[in-house]
Amino acid sequence: MEIIGIVTRLTPFKEKDAMINVVAENKAYSFLARGVLGIASKNMASVQPYTKSRFVLTRGKEGLSLRTGTVIDSYAKAKEGLAGLTALSFIGELTNKAIEGEEAARIFSALDMSLTKIAAGFHPLTIALLYFAAVLKAIGFGLEVTKCVISGQRSDISAISYLDGGFVAAPYFDALRHQKRNERQLKIIRQIFLAEATDFDRVAFTSGECLEIIKDLSVYIQDGAGINLKSIFLLEKSS
């Protein structure tokens, strides 16, 4: 079996072997890569985290194992600076904790585009925020950002409700359930949830704006899906 996928995690396993997690174009895979931790391994480069590779896999009694791997894109420039590395760490943790099975097909393009744009020098936190929204949409936690989730009206939007799942118009604001946001914050939230992967280089936000919304969304995904994202601490330190 041949797949093209992006490595999101490498876990050492028995001496020079490793378990590899990959997001491919059709689903998420996990496979054993024998000997890849040895310095003479021809497959070592292909299984490094945040690398897109072509893998030839074989299926045995114990599951999938790697036969050969060929690097397609190492996204090397994304790994050169602290801001890029911490964004990659966040993207990897989010992917590994939130994406399973065929959900990968819905975020492969966003993941590929995120790594490509960070490598090209785009603002890492903006890309991380856009990718966060893409993952939330893929797992069924997207927010309604085109109208009020309570009334359906499209004007006078003044708040966000993570409990109700989207924007709230001023007449329906409930201080116990909803969070007031200014016009700029609401605009950013709207943009990230409407964005497709091809839009990732069309917007840019400040680090402070990104972190504020990333932290809000991290509470949202923890409350809704039980996913605790520890790498947000690294994002704060590097910004």
Tab-separated table of C-alpha atoms in Angstrom:
chain	number	residue	atom	x	y	z
A	1	MET	CA	0.000	0.000	0.000
A	2	GLU	CA	1.279	3.466	-0.912
A	3	ILE	CA	0.206	6.671	0.809
A	4	ILE	CA	1.243	10.311	0.843
A	5	GLY	CA	1.079	11.789	4.303
A	6	ILE	CA	2.425	14.292	6.803
A	7	VAL	CA	4.151	12.938	9.906
A	8	THR	CA	2.661	14.371	13.086
A	9	ARG	CA	4.421	12.197	15.665
A	10	LEU	CA	7.411	9.869	15.991
A	11	THR	CA	7.491	7.679	19.104
A	12	PRO	CA	10.622	5.578	19.831
A	13	PHE	CA	9.744	1.889	20.116
A	14	LYS	CA	12.145	-0.977	20.836
A	15	GLU	CA	15.759	0.044	20.233
A	16	LYS	CA	16.001	1.652	16.771
A	17	ASP	CA	12.335	1.260	15.810
A	18	ALA	CA	9.617	3.898	16.024
A	19	MET	CA	5.857	4.215	15.764
A	20	ILE	CA	4.868	6.858	13.236
A	21	ASN	CA	1.618	8.828	13.126
A	22	VAL	CA	0.685	10.256	9.749
A	23	VAL	CA	-2.174	12.361	8.404
A	24	ALA	CA	-2.760	11.247	4.822
A	25	GLU	CA	-5.095	12.491	2.122
A	26	ASN	CA	-7.755	9.912	2.990
A	27	LYS	CA	-7.303	9.057	6.688
A	28	ALA	CA	-4.925	8.979	9.651
A	29	TYR	CA	-2.428	6.130	9.862
A	30	SER	CA	-0.126	4.676	12.484
A	31	PHE	CA	2.639	2.287	11.491
A	32	LEU	CA	5.861	0.708	12.725
A	33	ALA	CA	9.082	1.932	11.140
A	34	ARG	CA	11.890	-0.524	11.823
A	35	GLY	CA	15.427	0.752	12.222
A	36	VAL	CA	14.620	4.396	11.475
A	37	LEU	CA	16.370	5.632	14.615
A	38	GLY	CA	19.665	4.193	13.387
A	39	ILE	CA	22.081	6.661	11.803
A	40	ALA	CA	22.373	4.511	8.677
A	41	SER	CA	18.624	4.290	8.059
A	42	LYS	CA	17.565	5.284	4.546
A	43	ASN	CA	14.054	6.000	5.830
A	44	MET	CA	15.045	8.279	8.715
A	45	ALA	CA	14.400	11.574	6.917
A	46	SER	CA	10.967	10.528	5.683
A	47	VAL	CA	9.558	9.875	9.167
A	48	GLN	CA	10.671	13.068	10.895
A	49	PRO	CA	7.804	15.071	12.425
A	50	TYR	CA	6.264	17.709	10.161
A	51	THR	CA	7.576	16.107	6.978
A	52	LYS	CA	5.452	15.158	3.971
A	53	SER	CA	6.536	11.853	2.483
A	54	ARG	CA	5.483	9.049	0.185
A	55	PHE	CA	5.312	5.811	2.168
A	56	VAL	CA	5.108	2.231	0.970
A	57	LEU	CA	3.530	0.173	3.758
A	58	THR	CA	3.030	-3.540	4.269
A	59	ARG	CA	0.403	-5.161	6.459
A	60	GLY	CA	1.349	-8.002	8.779
A	61	LYS	CA	-0.160	-9.747	11.781
A	62	GLU	CA	0.857	-6.868	14.049
A	63	GLY	CA	-0.421	-4.127	11.755
A	64	LEU	CA	1.156	-1.762	9.249
A	65	SER	CA	4.904	-1.379	8.892
A	66	LEU	CA	7.083	0.838	6.747
A	67	ARG	CA	8.846	-0.602	3.735
A	68	THR	CA	10.202	2.577	2.158
A	69	GLY	CA	9.753	6.307	2.645
A	70	THR	CA	10.617	9.185	0.317
A	71	VAL	CA	10.568	12.830	1.391
A	72	ILE	CA	8.315	15.108	-0.657
A	73	ASP	CA	8.633	18.255	1.479
A	74	SER	CA	10.513	18.729	4.741
A	75	TYR	CA	9.133	22.249	5.354
A	76	ALA	CA	12.684	22.972	6.534
A	77	LYS	CA	12.315	26.745	6.849
A	78	ALA	CA	9.406	26.290	9.272
A	79	LYS	CA	11.761	24.583	11.716
A	80	GLU	CA	14.474	27.235	11.805
A	81	GLY	CA	13.029	29.734	14.296
A	82	LEU	CA	11.469	29.451	17.735
A	83	ALA	CA	8.139	30.937	16.631
A	84	GLY	CA	7.827	28.420	13.821
A	85	LEU	CA	8.847	25.474	15.989
A	86	THR	CA	6.360	26.290	18.730
A	87	ALA	CA	3.583	26.732	16.165
A	88	LEU	CA	4.475	23.321	14.712
A	89	SER	CA	4.408	21.815	18.201
A	90	PHE	CA	0.924	23.228	18.761
A	91	ILE	CA	-0.304	22.069	15.348
A	92	GLY	CA	1.098	18.596	15.963
A	93	GLU	CA	-0.421	18.234	19.433
A	94	LEU	CA	-3.800	19.477	18.222
A	95	THR	CA	-3.759	17.076	15.278
A	96	ASN	CA	-2.690	14.050	17.304
A	97	LYS	CA	-5.284	14.646	20.007
A	98	ALA	CA	-8.243	15.729	17.875
A	99	ILE	CA	-8.016	13.929	14.534
A	100	GLU	CA	-8.840	10.252	14.095
A	101	GLY	CA	-9.453	7.970	11.128
A	102	GLU	CA	-11.197	9.520	8.165
A	103	GLU	CA	-11.367	12.955	9.833
A	104	ALA	CA	-7.843	13.352	8.467
A	105	ALA	CA	-9.228	13.736	4.957
A	106	ARG	CA	-10.977	16.914	6.067
A	107	ILE	CA	-7.839	18.578	7.421
A	108	PHE	CA	-5.020	17.269	5.204
A	109	SER	CA	-5.095	20.316	2.922
A	110	ALA	CA	-5.192	22.695	5.898
A	111	LEU	CA	-2.273	20.899	7.568
A	112	ASP	CA	-0.213	20.907	4.374
A	113	MET	CA	-0.984	24.578	3.762
A	114	SER	CA	-0.167	25.504	7.369
A	115	LEU	CA	3.294	23.960	7.213
A	116	THR	CA	3.907	25.411	3.754
A	117	LYS	CA	2.988	28.937	4.822
A	118	ILE	CA	5.015	28.844	8.042
A	119	ALA	CA	7.994	27.634	5.990
A	120	ALA	CA	7.407	30.524	3.577
A	121	GLY	CA	7.647	33.058	6.390
A	122	PHE	CA	4.004	33.780	7.152
A	123	HIS	CA	3.088	34.722	10.726
A	124	PRO	CA	3.153	31.393	12.624
A	125	LEU	CA	0.486	32.315	15.191
A	126	THR	CA	-1.950	33.447	12.501
A	127	ILE	CA	-1.461	30.117	10.727
A	128	ALA	CA	-1.856	28.200	13.999
A	129	LEU	CA	-5.130	30.028	14.681
A	130	LEU	CA	-6.474	29.343	11.184
A	131	TYR	CA	-5.540	25.677	11.518
A	132	PHE	CA	-7.222	25.481	14.930
A	133	ALA	CA	-10.489	26.637	13.360
A	134	ALA	CA	-10.072	24.118	10.517
A	135	VAL	CA	-9.673	21.271	13.015
A	136	LEU	CA	-12.698	22.394	15.024
A	137	LYS	CA	-14.797	22.369	11.854
A	138	ALA	CA	-13.465	18.931	10.906
A	139	ILE	CA	-14.490	17.367	14.230
A	140	GLY	CA	-17.912	18.986	14.349
A	141	PHE	CA	-17.125	21.920	16.634
A	142	GLY	CA	-17.250	24.724	14.091
A	143	LEU	CA	-18.916	27.949	15.200
A	144	GLU	CA	-21.808	29.741	13.479
A	145	VAL	CA	-20.270	33.056	12.450
A	146	THR	CA	-22.658	34.323	9.769
A	147	LYS	CA	-25.655	35.012	12.005
A	148	CYS	CA	-26.939	34.933	15.574
A	149	VAL	CA	-27.306	31.350	16.777
A	150	ILE	CA	-30.375	32.302	18.794
A	151	SER	CA	-32.384	34.582	16.510
A	152	GLY	CA	-30.831	34.024	13.109
A	153	GLN	CA	-30.379	37.750	12.540
A	154	ARG	CA	-27.216	38.876	10.779
A	155	SER	CA	-26.909	42.372	12.247
A	156	ASP	CA	-26.053	43.817	15.653
A	157	ILE	CA	-23.727	40.927	16.533
A	158	SER	CA	-21.976	41.757	19.800
A	159	ALA	CA	-20.924	38.528	21.508
A	160	ILE	CA	-19.800	34.941	21.097
A	161	SER	CA	-21.329	31.944	22.828
A	162	TYR	CA	-19.203	28.824	23.031
A	163	LEU	CA	-22.058	27.127	24.875
A	164	ASP	CA	-24.535	27.852	22.087
A	165	GLY	CA	-22.003	27.504	19.293
A	166	GLY	CA	-21.617	30.872	17.635
A	167	PHE	CA	-22.362	34.561	17.389
A	168	VAL	CA	-25.019	36.282	19.474
A	169	ALA	CA	-26.889	39.490	18.620
A	170	ALA	CA	-27.079	42.254	21.230
A	171	PRO	CA	-30.797	41.811	22.117
A	172	TYR	CA	-30.158	38.189	23.090
A	173	PHE	CA	-27.011	38.679	25.130
A	174	ASP	CA	-26.924	36.716	28.389
A	175	ALA	CA	-24.010	37.583	30.658
A	176	LEU	CA	-24.105	34.111	32.208
A	177	ARG	CA	-23.727	32.293	28.876
A	178	HIS	CA	-22.137	34.710	26.420
A	179	GLN	CA	-18.889	36.653	26.093
A	180	LYS	CA	-18.851	40.230	24.821
A	181	ARG	CA	-16.316	40.827	22.048
A	182	ASN	CA	-15.348	43.979	20.184
A	183	GLU	CA	-15.794	44.438	16.452
A	184	ARG	CA	-12.201	43.472	15.644
A	185	GLN	CA	-12.339	40.262	17.670
A	186	LEU	CA	-15.634	39.226	16.098
A	187	LYS	CA	-14.222	39.932	12.638
A	188	ILE	CA	-11.220	37.688	13.288
A	189	ILE	CA	-13.387	34.855	14.611
A	190	ARG	CA	-15.602	35.156	11.548
A	191	GLN	CA	-12.636	35.103	9.186
A	192	ILE	CA	-10.967	32.043	10.672
A	193	PHE	CA	-14.120	29.929	10.627
A	194	LEU	CA	-15.008	30.927	7.066
A	195	ALA	CA	-11.464	30.462	5.747
A	196	GLU	CA	-10.504	27.578	3.486
A	197	ALA	CA	-6.937	26.291	3.246
A	198	THR	CA	-6.375	28.435	0.159
A	199	ASP	CA	-7.163	31.535	2.243
A	200	PHE	CA	-4.407	30.990	4.806
A	201	ASP	CA	-2.106	33.603	3.262
A	202	ARG	CA	-4.795	36.250	2.845
A	203	VAL	CA	-5.105	37.380	6.455
A	204	ALA	CA	-2.706	38.250	9.265
A	205	PHE	CA	-3.363	39.123	12.883
A	206	THR	CA	-1.156	40.323	15.722
A	207	SER	CA	0.342	37.800	18.121
A	208	GLY	CA	-1.809	39.160	20.942
A	209	GLU	CA	-4.994	38.818	18.912
A	210	CYS	CA	-4.100	35.255	17.948
A	211	LEU	CA	-3.205	34.151	21.464
A	212	GLU	CA	-6.377	35.557	22.961
A	213	ILE	CA	-8.593	33.597	20.569
A	214	ILE	CA	-6.424	30.467	20.687
A	215	LYS	CA	-6.820	30.426	24.477
A	216	ASP	CA	-10.587	30.863	24.170
A	217	LEU	CA	-10.786	28.035	21.635
A	218	SER	CA	-8.620	25.813	23.828
A	219	VAL	CA	-11.163	26.153	26.640
A	220	TYR	CA	-13.922	25.445	24.117
A	221	ILE	CA	-12.307	22.241	22.836
A	222	GLN	CA	-11.474	21.089	26.362
A	223	ASP	CA	-15.030	21.622	27.579
A	224	GLY	CA	-16.603	20.144	24.456
A	225	ALA	CA	-14.242	17.322	23.512
A	226	GLY	CA	-12.073	16.804	26.591
A	227	ILE	CA	-8.901	17.801	24.716
A	228	ASN	CA	-6.262	19.560	26.816
A	229	LEU	CA	-3.664	21.410	24.731
A	230	LYS	CA	-0.472	21.805	26.741
A	231	SER	CA	1.571	23.456	23.989
A	232	ILE	CA	-0.344	26.735	24.322
A	233	PHE	CA	2.115	27.543	27.111
A	234	LEU	CA	4.924	27.377	24.531
A	235	LEU	CA	3.045	29.679	22.170
A	236	GLU	CA	2.751	32.273	24.915
A	237	LYS	CA	6.444	32.026	25.773
A	238	SER	CA	7.616	32.419	22.175
A	239	SER	CA	5.335	35.277	21.143
